[in-house]
Coordinates of C-alpha atoms in Angstrom, one line a residue:
Chain F
Q1 CA 28.5 94.6 5.6
K2 CA 25.9 97.1 6.6
E3 CA 24.6 99.2 3.7
V4 CA 23.9 102.3 5.8
E5 CA 25.9 102.9 8.9
Q6 CA 25.4 105.2 11.8
N7 CA 27.1 105.5 15.2
S8 CA 24.5 104.2 17.7
G9 CA 25.6 106.8 20.3
P10 CA 24.4 108.1 22.6
L11 CA 25.6 111.4 21.4
S12 CA 25.4 113.9 24.3
V13 CA 25.5 117.7 23.7
P14 CA 24.6 120.6 26.0
E15 CA 21.6 122.7 25.3
G16 CA 22.3 125.4 22.7
A17 CA 25.2 123.5 21.1
I18 CA 25.5 122.1 17.6
A19 CA 24.8 118.4 17.3
S20 CA 26.4 116.6 14.4
L21 CA 25.1 113.3 13.2
N22 CA 26.8 111.2 10.5
C23 CA 25.8 108.4 8.1
T24 CA 27.8 106.5 5.5
Y25 CA 26.4 104.3 2.8
S26 CA 27.8 101.7 0.5
D27 CA 25.7 101.8 -2.7
R28 CA 27.3 104.3 -5.0
V29 CA 24.1 104.6 -7.1
S30 CA 22.1 105.9 -4.2
Q31 CA 20.0 108.8 -5.3
S32 CA 17.9 110.0 -2.4
F33 CA 18.8 110.6 1.2
F34 CA 16.5 111.2 4.2
W35 CA 16.8 112.0 7.9
Y36 CA 14.0 110.9 10.2
R37 CA 13.6 111.6 13.9
Q38 CA 12.1 108.9 16.1
Y39 CA 11.0 109.5 19.7
S40 CA 11.0 106.5 22.0
G41 CA 7.9 104.4 21.3
K42 CA 6.8 106.5 18.4
S43 CA 7.1 106.2 14.6
P44 CA 9.8 108.0 12.5
E45 CA 8.9 111.4 11.3
L46 CA 10.7 113.1 8.3
I47 CA 13.1 115.9 9.1
M48 CA 14.7 116.5 5.7
S49 CA 15.4 115.0 2.3
I50 CA 18.5 115.8 0.2
Y51 CA 19.3 114.8 -3.3
S52 CA 22.3 116.8 -4.5
N53 CA 25.8 117.3 -3.2
G54 CA 26.1 120.2 -0.8
D55 CA 24.1 121.7 2.1
K56 CA 20.4 122.0 2.5
E57 CA 19.0 124.1 5.4
D58 CA 15.6 124.1 7.0
G59 CA 15.4 126.1 10.2
R60 CA 17.8 124.7 12.8
F61 CA 18.6 121.7 10.6
T62 CA 21.2 121.4 7.9
A63 CA 21.7 118.2 5.9
Q64 CA 25.0 117.8 4.1
L65 CA 25.6 115.3 1.2
N66 CA 28.9 114.2 -0.2
K67 CA 28.3 111.5 -2.8
A68 CA 32.0 111.1 -3.6
S69 CA 32.8 110.2 0.0
Q70 CA 29.4 108.5 0.4
Y71 CA 28.3 110.2 3.5
V72 CA 25.4 112.3 4.6
S73 CA 25.2 114.3 7.8
L74 CA 22.7 116.2 9.8
L75 CA 23.6 119.3 11.9
I76 CA 21.2 120.6 14.5
R77 CA 22.0 124.1 15.6
D78 CA 20.9 125.5 19.0
S79 CA 20.0 122.0 20.2
Q80 CA 17.1 121.8 22.5
P81 CA 16.1 119.1 25.0
S82 CA 13.1 118.4 22.8
D83 CA 15.6 117.3 20.1
S84 CA 16.5 114.3 22.2
A85 CA 15.5 111.3 20.1
T86 CA 17.0 108.7 17.8
Y87 CA 17.9 110.0 14.3
L88 CA 17.6 107.5 11.4
C89 CA 19.4 107.9 8.1
A90 CA 17.7 106.4 5.1
V91 CA 19.0 105.9 1.6
N92 CA 17.1 105.2 -1.6
S93 CA 19.1 103.4 -4.3
G94 CA 16.3 103.6 -6.8
G95 CA 13.1 101.6 -7.3
Y96 CA 10.3 101.1 -4.9
Q97 CA 12.0 98.6 -2.6
K98 CA 15.5 99.9 -2.1
V99 CA 15.2 102.2 0.8
T100 CA 17.7 101.1 3.5
F101 CA 17.6 102.5 7.0
G102 CA 20.5 102.8 9.4
T103 CA 20.1 101.6 12.9
G104 CA 20.0 105.2 14.2
T105 CA 21.9 107.5 16.4
K106 CA 20.5 108.4 19.8
L107 CA 20.9 112.1 20.7
Q108 CA 20.7 113.4 24.2
V109 CA 20.5 117.2 24.7
I110 CA 21.5 118.0 28.3
P111 CA 19.7 121.1 29.8
Chain G
D1 CA -6.5 115.4 7.6
G2 CA -4.3 113.3 5.3
G3 CA -2.2 110.6 6.8
I4 CA -1.7 107.0 7.6
T5 CA -3.5 105.2 10.3
Q6 CA -2.6 101.9 12.0
S7 CA -4.7 99.8 14.3
P8 CA -4.6 98.6 16.9
K9 CA -2.0 100.5 18.7
Y10 CA -1.2 97.5 21.0
L11 CA -1.9 93.9 20.2
F12 CA -1.3 90.7 22.2
R13 CA -1.1 87.4 20.5
K14 CA -1.2 83.9 22.0
E15 CA 1.1 81.2 20.7
G16 CA -0.2 79.6 17.5
Q17 CA -2.6 82.4 16.8
N18 CA -2.8 84.5 13.6
V19 CA -3.3 88.2 14.0
T20 CA -3.9 91.0 11.4
L21 CA -2.6 94.5 11.6
S22 CA -4.5 97.2 9.8
C23 CA -2.9 100.0 7.7
E24 CA -5.0 102.7 5.9
Q25 CA -3.8 105.8 4.0
N26 CA -5.7 108.7 2.5
L27 CA -2.7 110.3 0.8
N28 CA -3.5 108.7 -2.6
H29 CA -0.1 107.1 -2.5
D30 CA 0.6 104.1 -4.8
A31 CA 3.3 102.4 -2.8
M32 CA 2.8 100.9 0.7
Y33 CA 5.3 99.2 3.0
W34 CA 5.5 97.1 6.2
Y35 CA 8.5 97.3 8.4
R36 CA 9.5 95.6 11.6
Q37 CA 11.6 97.3 14.3
D38 CA 13.2 95.5 17.1
P39 CA 14.9 97.3 20.1
G40 CA 18.3 98.8 19.0
Q41 CA 17.8 97.7 15.4
G42 CA 16.9 99.5 12.3
L43 CA 13.8 99.1 10.2
R44 CA 13.6 95.8 8.3
L45 CA 11.3 95.5 5.3
I46 CA 8.7 92.7 5.5
Y47 CA 6.5 93.4 2.4
Y48 CA 5.8 96.2 0.0
S49 CA 3.2 96.9 -2.7
Q50 CA 3.6 99.3 -5.7
I51 CA 0.0 99.0 -6.9
V52 CA -3.3 97.4 -6.1
N53 CA -3.3 93.6 -6.3
D54 CA 0.5 93.4 -6.4
F55 CA 3.0 93.0 -3.6
Q56 CA 6.5 91.8 -3.2
K57 CA 8.5 90.1 -0.4
G58 CA 11.0 92.2 1.5
D59 CA 14.0 91.0 3.5
I60 CA 12.1 89.2 6.3
A61 CA 8.8 88.0 4.7
E62 CA 8.7 84.5 6.3
G63 CA 5.8 84.1 8.6
Y64 CA 3.9 87.1 7.3
S65 CA 1.3 87.6 4.6
V66 CA -0.3 90.7 3.1
S67 CA -3.0 91.7 0.6
R68 CA -3.6 94.9 -1.4
E69 CA -7.2 94.8 -2.6
K70 CA -7.7 98.6 -2.3
K71 CA -5.2 101.4 -2.9
E72 CA -5.9 102.8 0.6
S73 CA -5.4 99.6 2.5
F74 CA -2.5 97.2 3.1
P75 CA -3.2 94.8 6.0
L76 CA -0.4 92.6 7.4
T77 CA -1.1 89.2 8.9
V78 CA 1.4 87.7 11.4
T79 CA 0.9 84.0 11.1
S80 CA 1.8 81.3 13.6
A81 CA 4.8 80.4 11.5
Q82 CA 6.5 83.6 12.6
K83 CA 8.4 82.3 15.6
N84 CA 9.4 85.6 17.2
P85 CA 6.8 88.2 16.3
T86 CA 7.1 90.5 19.3
A87 CA 8.1 93.8 17.8
F88 CA 7.0 97.3 16.7
Y89 CA 5.4 97.2 13.3
L90 CA 5.4 100.2 11.1
C91 CA 3.4 100.9 7.9
A92 CA 4.6 103.5 5.4
S93 CA 3.5 104.9 2.1
K94 CA 5.2 106.7 -0.8
G95 CA 3.8 108.7 -3.7
G96 CA 6.3 107.9 -6.4
Q97 CA 9.9 107.5 -7.4
A98 CA 10.7 111.0 -8.6
R99 CA 12.4 113.5 -6.4
N100 CA 10.2 115.1 -3.8
T101 CA 7.6 112.3 -4.2
D102 CA 9.9 109.4 -3.1
T103 CA 9.7 110.2 0.6
Q104 CA 8.2 107.5 2.8
Y105 CA 5.7 108.6 5.5
F106 CA 5.0 106.4 8.5
G107 CA 1.9 105.5 10.4
P108 CA 1.9 105.6 14.2
G109 CA 2.8 101.9 14.5
T110 CA 1.4 98.8 16.2
R111 CA 3.3 97.1 19.1
L112 CA 2.7 93.4 19.0
T113 CA 3.5 91.2 22.0
V114 CA 3.3 87.5 22.2
L115 CA 2.0 86.1 25.5

């Protein structure tokens, strides 16, 4: 059973729409949650981290965490073609080793 | 500029050859990591190090070796025992375990191809 699950996509949205990316995790003691963006052939870059239940907003990005339901999501408002990338969800269950990455959701923003 | 550097960007290996991938960081981070990424797959942990002169195996350590002689450097050797080494290799570092210091930051990666 995968520890961090994401729909591989592709998720296609028109330019200007809201893109919603979801991630579920299995370890209930998970403490830290991260969203990374990875362009093709490049390394992951951090978009946001979230630690507490609720929403966290940063510009066009909003991360949502629900520990009771064990899911974390990322909303991208006013999606742009430059947002087209693979989005990785990462979960830290504590300690230096236990960061688990999902396989990523590919987002395509159609002009 | 603070960051993580990896070299080379592209590396070609012949069968039976050992190769070493470089990773250097000037972020003063204690922890460093090596991941492997294959097409359509997530990141898989090869080795990690919390402090100098100490490192631990990750999920797929067989066929790989590392050293941590300096805080800034964490080189990865892909040995001939690694039967399928063609992949994208990512080095990362992290400052600590507390909130807002437990984020992993990645280097630009090395793409290794076996000829």
